[in-house]
Every structure is written in C-alpha cells, then in structure tokens.
Amino acid sequence: MSSWRPGTVAPAGDRPGLTAEQVQRGTALDRFLADHPWVQPAAPLPVVLLLAAPTALVVSETVAGATALGLFAPGGRLQDLVPAVWLAGAGLGALVLVVRRWRPLAVTAVLTVLAVLSLRVAGVLGVLGVCLAWALRAVAARYGARTAWLTGAAVLVVVTVALWRWQVIGLSEVLLWSGGVGESAGDGPPVQQLTEPEFSEGRRSWTVMLTLTLLVLGAVTGAGVRERRLHAHDVAERYAAVARERDASAALARADERARIAREVHDVVAHSVSVMVALSDGAASALDRAPDASRQALAELSRTGREALQDMRGVLGTLGAQDAGGPAAPTETDLRVVVDRFRAAGLPLTTSGLDTPLPADTALRLAVVRIVSEGLTNVLRHAPGTPAAGVALRRTGTVVEVEVVDAGGTRAGSGGGAQRGLVGMRERAGLLGGHVEAGPGDGGGWRVRVVLPADAADEGTDERTDEGTDERTDEGTDEGDRA
C-alpha cells in the first residue's frame, strides 16, 4: 500500500498519476456518469421511447386527418399500421443503440436497414431518424470526423432514396394534415377518395432536410466528444511528461549531491589519512635515532587527525542541514600550513607565491586549498621518495593559476588509484569556470596545472607584505625530518 499523501513528494512509483478519465470528470454530470457507467449505454432507451409515444399519437392523427381530406380511402390499413410500425421502429432502434459505444458502425448499418424497412412497410421513417443521428455521434466520437462524414453521407443517400420512393407520412404531412378532421367535419364527405397521396417532391424534401440536420448534429456533437477525450489524454500525457522530467531532475540532483558528498569525503579522508600514514611511518622509523623528530611527527599526526575529524563533522553536518548544498569549508585554509603539513610528512617541497593575494570569493579560496591538498596527496601516494616537488601559486590579471609538480618517485606507489581526486579537481575547477591540465611533466614526474578565473576588482583584497613569494626548500632534510 502506498504511503504517499497529497502535498508531499513521493517516489515516482508511489506517486499516483493523472489519468484521462480524471481530467474528463470536470462537472457533476461527468462524475455521475463515471461513477455509473451503465447510464450512458442505456440512455437512448427512455429518451427514444418517450419521444416515440407522443409522436405516434400525432402520426395517427395525421393519418386520420388525411383520410378525412380524402387522401386515403376510409378503413385503410394505414390507420393502424403507421402507428404500430412507428412504435416498433422506435423500440428496436433504442435497443440497438445500447451497444453503439462498442460497435458504432455496425449499429449505424442496422439502423439504416430498419429505416428502409420502416419506409417500405408503412411509408414512415419515424424516430429512427433520431436513432441514426445518435449512432453517427458514436461513430464520430470513436473514429473521427472523416469517418463520421463518410458514414453520414452513405446513410443520407440510402435513406433519401428509400423515402423518395416509399414515404407516405413525413414532416410536411404531419404539419399539413394533422388538422384535417376538424376542418372537414361539417362539410360532408370528401370530394375525392385516394388510396395514397399524390407524389410531391416538396413534401419529401422536408423530411430529407430534417434527416440531414439530425445527421449533421450527431456528427458535430460526436466530434466534440472525441476532441474532449483527446484533449484529456493530451493533458494526462503532458502531466506524465512533467512528472517524468521532475523525477529525472530529482534523480540528477541526487546524483550530483552524492558526487559532491563523495568529493568532500575524499578530500577530507584521503588527504588527511595519507598525511597521517606518512607521519606515522616516519615517526616509527626515526623513533630510536631521532626521538625529537618522532615526537614532532606524532604531534603533527594528532593535529592532522583532529582536523580531519572536525572536517568530517562539517561534511556530515551539511547532510542534515535544510539549506545544505554548498561544500563544507576545510578547517585549515592557510596554504602555508597545508604545505608545511606535507613537508612534515616527508615531501621535499619548494613553494612559490603562497602569499599571493586571492579574491574574497570563498569558493575560489576553498578550491585552491583542496586542489593543492589533492595534488600533494597524489605525490605522497604515487611518487614516494621523489627528490623534488613544488607548489606554485600565481595571479595574473583575472586568472589564478595553481601548479603542483614532482620529479617522479624512486619507489613503487601505493596503487593506481581510482582517479577520483583528479575528477574532483576538474569538477571544482569547472564549477568556477576554470580548467585542469594533468599529465607527465617535461622532465619526468607529474604536473598538474589549474587555471581559475578571478575578478580583477578583488586583486587587492588580501594584502600581505611578504614580497609575494616564499622560497623554501628541504633538499637537505634527513629521513627523520621527512617523517
């Protein structure tokens, strides 16, 4: 059972979709018909029968009036046959219409046959004209306007030919002759006695026009029903497309958030742990012959561990914050301190430009710290025993350049790695509009160069008076000092 509630965000599988039926249930009548599906198929029965009963009486009076006018011989069969066929046609037509939603073309054909039979037997079309319009409405609603117009044209031709040949009582006859009884009551017997009225194109045309009007009305209303249904399906499809797009966006956001968290955890854990491992190895190797250096390395190890723990708490803290979304700032943002930590881990570092004024942008400063830490961590892991490594920071105009190089290791590294650090550097630089160049150096080893755009207006924000460079080497550091 789904736990989704309105007003909450649910996974795509638990969130109910909008259906075309729900779109169509806009009014109270639509909702009633949707809740009672048997009403629509059965609707023609009472409507057609209620229409047939009074019109049968009118037709019976028309036959009596025509007889009084001398248009029919008294005592003829039409007096009883016409009302009976009228009612029978209405009843059969109403029953056939019940299945119009499932077989509209077949229902239209059957009703056309009934109309021809009614005209042939009694000379009346009756309520079957209304039934034909109702069936054509179902055709238009299911198959579209083109099929409906072609079907309606075929029905009109067949019915017109039949009524032109056999019709006796039509619309004009009802209007002209239904009062004949009253008009001839005091005038004696009629002057003429006919078995049937004389043929009149004008009277037939009235019925043809009425049939045409009913068929057009049925096709138009059916087309409207179809358009409304297609619109409901279109709305449901658009809703589904929006829902899919929203789910895809949410999935991308989750993936981006996972990537960001993985990058931050990598920066905190990999950098600090690599330094801690190097410090512990150096302290262990120099414990007997250089105890002071060992104590210094252990102190640095402890400080690095505490800072790593604090950084990890910061990363975890952003996961629970409602406004989380930005990276957690590292505990140490001074490049000199970061570089000294790697010196203490044994890297023979040469640095340049660590005091270069940087913009006030926290994201850029954070990127510089993380990139330098990542580059030096890679040197520590993949180029152990390197005779030289360097960090250079430069700012020229609106560009900040960071370069980390090494001369190559003299021992095997600690594994090929998953290149997550390099990917993280590229992601950080890309978010700021910069780029990363990484590959073998000209004289061997490895070189990482990062270019980040910086606002020239902030060039003097970090005023430091150390002549912009810090040339420090540790080429003569012995094994205990490198610990």
XYZ file of C-alpha atoms in Angstrom:
483
model
C 0.000 0.000 0.000
C 1.393 3.389 -0.979
C 2.386 5.807 1.761
C 2.077 8.855 -0.480
C -0.036 11.740 0.795
C -1.130 14.863 -1.098
C 1.245 17.746 -0.514
C 4.293 15.518 -0.057
C 6.987 14.458 -2.504
C 6.920 10.738 -3.217
C 8.986 8.469 -5.426
C 7.742 8.029 -8.982
C 6.489 4.519 -8.247
C 4.402 5.663 -5.260
C 3.024 8.888 -6.726
C -0.418 8.493 -8.374
C -0.603 9.627 -11.985
C -3.239 11.791 -13.591
C -5.432 9.808 -15.995
C -7.570 10.983 -18.902
C -10.678 9.813 -17.044
C -9.810 12.087 -14.124
C -9.392 15.050 -16.472
C -12.772 14.390 -18.074
C -14.568 14.273 -14.727
C -14.795 18.051 -14.567
C -18.511 18.561 -13.901
C -21.024 16.921 -11.605
C -22.647 15.190 -14.584
C -19.281 13.832 -15.739
C -18.583 12.483 -12.281
C -22.042 10.919 -12.080
C -21.600 9.193 -15.452
C -18.131 7.990 -14.483
C -19.467 6.550 -11.224
C -22.424 4.896 -13.024
C -21.009 3.526 -16.305
C -24.270 1.779 -17.231
C -26.143 5.082 -17.582
C -24.666 6.181 -20.906
C -25.295 2.933 -22.843
C -28.873 2.744 -21.518
C -29.682 6.442 -22.018
C -31.308 6.030 -25.506
C -33.965 3.637 -24.204
C -36.063 6.084 -22.150
C -35.289 9.051 -24.422
C -36.335 7.355 -27.657
C -39.405 5.730 -26.118
C -40.534 8.989 -24.539
C -40.122 10.686 -27.918
C -41.902 7.870 -29.801
C -45.074 7.743 -27.677
C -46.430 11.283 -28.283
C -45.197 11.414 -31.881
C -47.014 8.131 -32.616
C -50.257 9.789 -31.494
C -49.537 12.762 -33.743
C -48.870 10.464 -36.706
C -52.091 8.555 -36.013
C -53.995 11.850 -36.053
C -52.230 12.780 -39.281
C -53.412 9.579 -40.968
C -56.978 10.238 -39.720
C -56.813 13.825 -40.986
C -55.517 12.718 -44.385
C -58.347 10.190 -44.612
C -60.903 12.880 -43.758
C -59.419 15.060 -46.506
C -59.922 12.238 -48.989
C -56.243 11.463 -49.395
C -56.777 7.917 -48.121
C -59.709 5.610 -48.558
C -61.653 5.125 -45.308
C -60.975 1.893 -43.475
C -57.496 1.526 -45.000
C -54.673 -0.382 -43.361
C -52.550 2.717 -42.725
C -54.726 3.844 -39.796
C -53.336 1.045 -37.613
C -50.142 0.133 -39.471
C -48.382 3.510 -39.343
C -48.516 3.990 -35.512
C -47.579 0.335 -34.936
C -44.544 0.478 -37.235
C -43.595 3.876 -35.753
C -43.506 2.431 -32.213
C -41.863 -0.828 -33.287
C -39.104 1.054 -35.106
C -38.524 3.247 -32.063
C -38.291 0.251 -29.734
C -35.908 -1.709 -31.960
C -33.789 1.380 -32.609
C -33.452 2.101 -28.887
C -32.371 -1.484 -28.190
C -29.767 -1.422 -30.959
C -28.342 1.884 -29.674
C -27.399 0.244 -26.380
C -24.289 -1.270 -27.998
C -23.365 1.808 -30.067
C -20.247 2.610 -27.981
C -18.647 -0.728 -28.802
C -19.899 -1.249 -32.408
C -20.892 2.179 -33.759
C -20.509 1.334 -37.456
C -22.474 -1.912 -37.125
C -25.215 -0.132 -35.155
C -25.440 2.559 -37.843
C -25.793 -0.091 -40.551
C -28.531 -1.937 -38.635
C -30.463 1.287 -38.017
C -30.208 2.182 -41.708
C -31.747 -1.201 -42.602
C -34.524 -0.636 -40.051
C -35.217 2.802 -41.527
C -35.527 1.370 -45.043
C -37.833 -1.416 -43.793
C -39.998 1.098 -41.933
C -40.384 3.198 -45.092
C -41.078 0.127 -47.207
C -43.703 -1.364 -44.870
C -45.556 1.719 -43.585
C -44.119 4.681 -45.508
C -42.746 6.401 -42.383
C -39.207 6.985 -41.125
C -40.318 7.687 -37.586
C -37.967 8.135 -34.661
C -35.344 6.092 -36.491
C -34.000 9.382 -37.854
C -33.090 10.409 -34.298
C -31.577 6.961 -33.682
C -29.412 7.317 -36.781
C -28.127 10.691 -35.551
C -27.294 9.146 -32.175
C -25.399 6.294 -33.834
C -23.469 8.731 -36.057
C -22.484 10.631 -32.934
C -20.895 7.436 -31.605
C -19.087 6.927 -34.934
C -17.619 10.445 -34.804
C -16.626 10.044 -31.150
C -14.709 6.840 -31.849
C -13.337 7.105 -35.379
C -13.055 10.820 -36.062
C -14.732 13.380 -38.303
C -13.700 11.922 -41.686
C -15.245 8.509 -40.999
C -18.315 10.149 -39.497
C -18.927 12.357 -42.551
C -18.451 9.476 -44.979
C -20.791 7.265 -42.952
C -23.342 10.043 -42.625
C -23.262 10.692 -46.381
C -23.865 6.999 -47.115
C -26.751 6.864 -44.636
C -28.302 10.022 -46.081
C -28.152 8.685 -49.636
C -29.745 5.339 -48.721
C -32.481 6.878 -46.574
C -33.209 9.609 -49.144
C -33.675 7.055 -51.930
C -35.948 4.955 -49.724
C -38.133 7.818 -48.520
C -38.270 9.349 -52.003
C -39.756 6.065 -53.203
C -41.917 4.891 -50.317
C -42.588 7.705 -47.820
C -46.282 8.386 -47.151
C -46.236 10.303 -43.856
C -43.384 12.701 -43.232
C -42.727 16.044 -41.554
C -44.698 18.101 -44.047
C -47.649 15.700 -43.935
C -47.764 15.974 -40.145
C -47.761 19.768 -40.351
C -50.340 19.936 -43.175
C -52.797 17.126 -42.487
C -52.950 16.586 -38.732
C -55.896 19.093 -38.542
C -57.858 17.622 -41.434
C -60.505 16.003 -39.230
C -61.680 19.222 -37.704
C -61.688 21.128 -40.968
C -63.885 18.631 -42.872
C -66.234 17.651 -40.075
C -69.154 19.810 -41.228
C -68.531 19.767 -44.960
C -69.864 16.306 -45.757
C -67.926 13.547 -47.434
C -64.675 14.446 -49.172
C -64.730 15.225 -52.830
C -62.165 12.554 -53.749
C -61.073 9.235 -52.320
C -57.404 8.234 -52.942
C -55.570 5.091 -51.887
C -52.478 7.260 -51.103
C -51.489 10.920 -51.538
C -50.063 12.080 -54.804
C -46.250 12.183 -55.041
C -44.776 15.554 -54.022
C -41.075 16.426 -54.219
C -41.637 19.352 -51.897
C -43.056 17.205 -49.110
C -40.247 14.651 -49.463
C -37.630 17.432 -49.297
C -38.821 18.467 -45.846
C -38.036 15.013 -44.471
C -34.688 14.921 -46.273
C -33.707 18.264 -44.745
C -34.770 17.116 -41.282
C -32.749 13.898 -41.655
C -29.739 15.857 -42.888
C -29.965 18.241 -39.921
C -30.136 15.364 -37.441
C -27.147 13.591 -39.019
C -25.028 16.766 -39.059
C -25.937 17.447 -35.438
C -24.917 13.906 -34.478
C -21.575 14.124 -36.322
C -20.729 17.534 -34.852
C -21.534 16.563 -31.259
C -19.636 13.296 -31.657
C -16.594 15.172 -32.968
C -16.803 17.418 -29.911
C -16.825 14.379 -27.619
C -13.777 12.974 -29.417
C -11.880 16.265 -29.180
C -12.607 16.488 -25.489
C -11.377 12.931 -24.945
C -8.227 13.567 -26.977
C -7.631 16.768 -25.009
C -7.965 14.829 -21.762
C -5.431 12.256 -22.998
C -3.099 15.071 -24.058
C -3.364 16.703 -20.636
C -2.666 13.366 -18.961
C 0.342 12.779 -21.240
C 1.722 16.242 -20.528
C 1.263 15.657 -16.810
C 3.087 12.325 -17.123
C 5.888 14.003 -19.115
C 6.227 16.719 -16.468
C 6.276 14.061 -13.748
C 8.972 12.113 -15.607
C 11.008 15.268 -16.103
C 10.622 16.156 -12.428
C 11.703 12.649 -11.395
C 14.666 12.796 -13.777
C 15.671 16.189 -12.395
C 15.382 14.874 -8.863
C 17.499 11.842 -9.788
C 20.141 14.091 -11.341
C 20.089 16.306 -8.264
C 20.530 13.271 -6.019
C 23.377 12.002 -8.190
C 25.025 15.428 -8.110
C 24.624 15.562 -4.351
C 26.146 12.085 -3.973
C 29.055 13.139 -6.175
C 29.559 16.301 -4.104
C 29.495 14.343 -0.839
C 31.889 11.758 -2.249
C 34.255 14.533 -3.339
C 34.173 16.189 0.065
C 34.652 12.901 1.912
C 37.526 12.021 -0.406
C 39.164 15.374 0.225
C 38.805 15.054 3.975
C 39.676 11.377 4.356
C 42.180 10.720 1.570
C 44.255 13.847 2.133
C 44.390 13.598 5.900
C 44.826 9.828 6.057
C 47.646 9.903 3.501
C 49.459 12.515 5.553
C 48.780 10.600 8.776
C 50.127 7.361 7.314
C 53.286 9.117 6.133
C 53.741 10.800 9.518
C 53.252 7.556 11.435
C 55.712 5.686 9.180
C 58.291 8.432 9.568
C 57.831 8.578 13.342
C 58.239 4.817 13.622
C 61.411 4.765 11.508
C 63.036 7.669 13.407
C 61.906 6.644 16.890
C 65.306 5.399 18.071
C 67.747 7.696 16.303
C 65.710 10.930 16.268
C 63.226 10.902 19.149
C 62.619 14.657 18.968
C 61.670 14.406 15.294
C 59.436 11.441 16.129
C 57.649 13.408 18.843
C 57.172 16.286 16.394
C 55.757 13.897 13.779
C 53.403 12.348 16.331
C 52.198 15.789 17.390
C 51.558 16.662 13.743
C 49.799 13.304 13.336
C 47.493 14.055 16.246
C 46.748 17.563 14.965
C 46.011 16.257 11.477
C 43.660 13.613 12.875
C 41.740 16.171 14.943
C 41.385 18.486 11.952
C 40.242 15.574 9.759
C 37.648 14.641 12.374
C 36.426 18.227 12.527
C 36.232 18.411 8.730
C 34.263 15.156 8.637
C 31.807 16.508 11.188
C 31.376 19.557 8.968
C 30.598 17.372 5.951
C 28.116 15.288 7.910
C 26.584 18.452 9.310
C 25.750 19.702 5.813
C 23.813 16.493 5.139
C 21.317 17.261 7.881
C 21.040 20.991 7.227
C 17.943 22.125 5.352
C 19.896 24.701 3.380
C 22.746 22.303 2.606
C 24.034 22.390 -0.916
C 27.427 24.036 -0.704
C 30.661 22.304 0.165
C 31.882 22.234 3.722
C 34.793 24.603 4.285
C 38.010 22.883 5.407
C 39.313 23.511 8.875
C 42.636 24.767 7.532
C 42.513 27.355 4.727
C 46.070 28.714 5.000
C 48.119 27.281 2.157
C 51.336 27.674 4.124
C 50.023 25.454 6.920
C 48.788 22.882 4.402
C 52.167 22.804 2.668
C 54.040 22.558 5.992
C 51.968 19.534 6.903
C 53.114 17.719 3.759
C 56.696 18.814 4.481
C 56.360 17.210 7.849
C 55.161 14.061 6.097
C 58.460 13.907 4.196
C 57.891 15.727 0.894
C 60.892 17.877 -0.220
C 58.728 20.819 -1.230
C 59.679 24.022 -2.991
C 56.916 26.644 -2.855
C 56.315 29.859 -4.715
C 53.659 32.538 -4.405
C 51.829 31.175 -1.376
C 51.249 34.751 -0.189
C 49.704 35.852 -3.487
C 46.563 37.925 -2.732
C 43.472 35.900 -3.621
C 39.918 37.181 -4.249
C 37.457 37.236 -1.384
C 35.394 34.523 -3.067
C 35.208 31.681 -0.536
C 34.544 29.097 -3.240
C 37.728 30.026 -5.085
C 39.832 30.004 -1.916
C 38.375 26.611 -0.985
C 39.116 25.280 -4.479
C 42.758 26.392 -4.226
C 43.203 24.694 -0.843
C 41.543 21.465 -1.988
C 43.452 21.348 -5.275
C 46.853 21.861 -3.599
C 45.983 19.226 -0.974
C 44.891 16.768 -3.660
C 47.998 17.364 -5.758
C 50.365 16.870 -2.839
C 48.453 13.816 -1.650
C 48.928 12.262 -5.075
C 52.667 12.992 -4.896
C 52.799 11.409 -1.463
C 50.942 8.286 -2.595
C 52.114 7.757 -6.160
C 55.629 9.254 -6.157
C 57.206 8.150 -2.862
C 60.838 9.073 -2.479
C 60.598 11.847 -5.086
C 63.711 14.064 -4.938
C 61.760 17.234 -5.584
C 58.198 18.549 -5.562
C 56.865 22.024 -5.990
C 53.766 24.164 -5.462
C 53.366 27.454 -7.313
C 50.526 29.960 -6.991
C 50.272 32.833 -9.445
C 47.751 35.525 -10.208
C 47.826 37.414 -13.488
C 45.006 39.833 -14.148
C 41.759 37.911 -13.883
C 43.317 34.453 -13.670
C 44.614 32.437 -10.722
C 46.985 29.600 -11.591
C 47.917 26.715 -9.309
C 50.677 24.291 -10.258
C 51.786 21.136 -8.442
C 54.763 19.202 -9.875
C 57.065 16.383 -8.816
C 60.178 14.769 -10.232
C 58.843 11.230 -10.067
C 59.095 8.645 -7.327
C 62.014 6.369 -6.566
C 59.808 3.648 -5.068
C 56.571 1.957 -6.099
C 53.468 3.924 -5.291
C 50.543 2.791 -3.157
C 48.362 1.697 -6.070
C 46.983 3.121 -9.279
C 44.027 4.791 -7.586
C 40.534 5.406 -8.964
C 41.396 8.917 -10.236
C 38.602 10.287 -8.035
C 40.923 13.079 -6.895
C 41.621 14.201 -10.464
C 37.911 14.082 -11.256
C 37.215 16.139 -8.146
C 39.784 18.767 -9.206
C 38.191 19.028 -12.626
C 34.714 19.337 -11.089
C 35.841 22.080 -8.718
C 37.543 23.988 -11.495
C 34.561 23.506 -13.820
C 32.127 24.915 -11.267
C 34.210 28.096 -11.174
C 34.641 28.275 -14.953
C 38.245 27.054 -14.930
C 40.074 24.027 -16.277
C 42.669 21.457 -15.233
C 45.722 20.158 -17.106
C 47.233 16.952 -15.723
C 49.897 14.706 -17.209
C 53.589 13.818 -17.279
C 55.983 16.707 -16.815
C 58.630 17.786 -19.333
C 61.499 16.420 -17.235
C 59.636 13.412 -15.887
C 57.343 13.069 -12.917
C 53.842 14.518 -12.949
C 52.455 18.005 -13.427
C 49.033 19.400 -12.503
C 48.123 22.902 -13.620
C 44.800 24.515 -12.710
C 43.535 27.819 -14.103
C 40.685 29.572 -12.275
C 39.034 32.850 -13.308
C 39.147 35.625 -10.702
C 37.581 39.069 -10.588
C 40.182 41.773 -11.182
C 38.318 44.104 -8.817
C 39.321 41.852 -5.904
C 43.009 41.872 -6.724
C 43.980 43.775 -3.614
C 41.592 42.224 -1.144
C 44.220 40.139 0.645
C 47.068 42.496 1.385
C 50.166 40.672 2.540
C 53.681 42.047 2.719
C 55.870 39.075 2.107
C 57.006 40.148 -1.385
C 54.580 37.650 -2.971
C 56.960 34.661 -2.824
C 58.082 32.148 -0.316
C 61.132 30.249 -1.456
C 61.708 27.332 0.889
C 63.495 24.084 0.222
C 64.086 20.974 2.187
C 66.582 19.267 -0.035
C 68.848 18.549 2.885
C 66.244 17.112 5.186
C 67.237 13.750 6.528
C 64.954 10.792 6.921
C 63.886 11.780 10.426
C 62.958 15.289 9.345
C 60.894 13.945 6.423
C 58.883 11.926 8.928
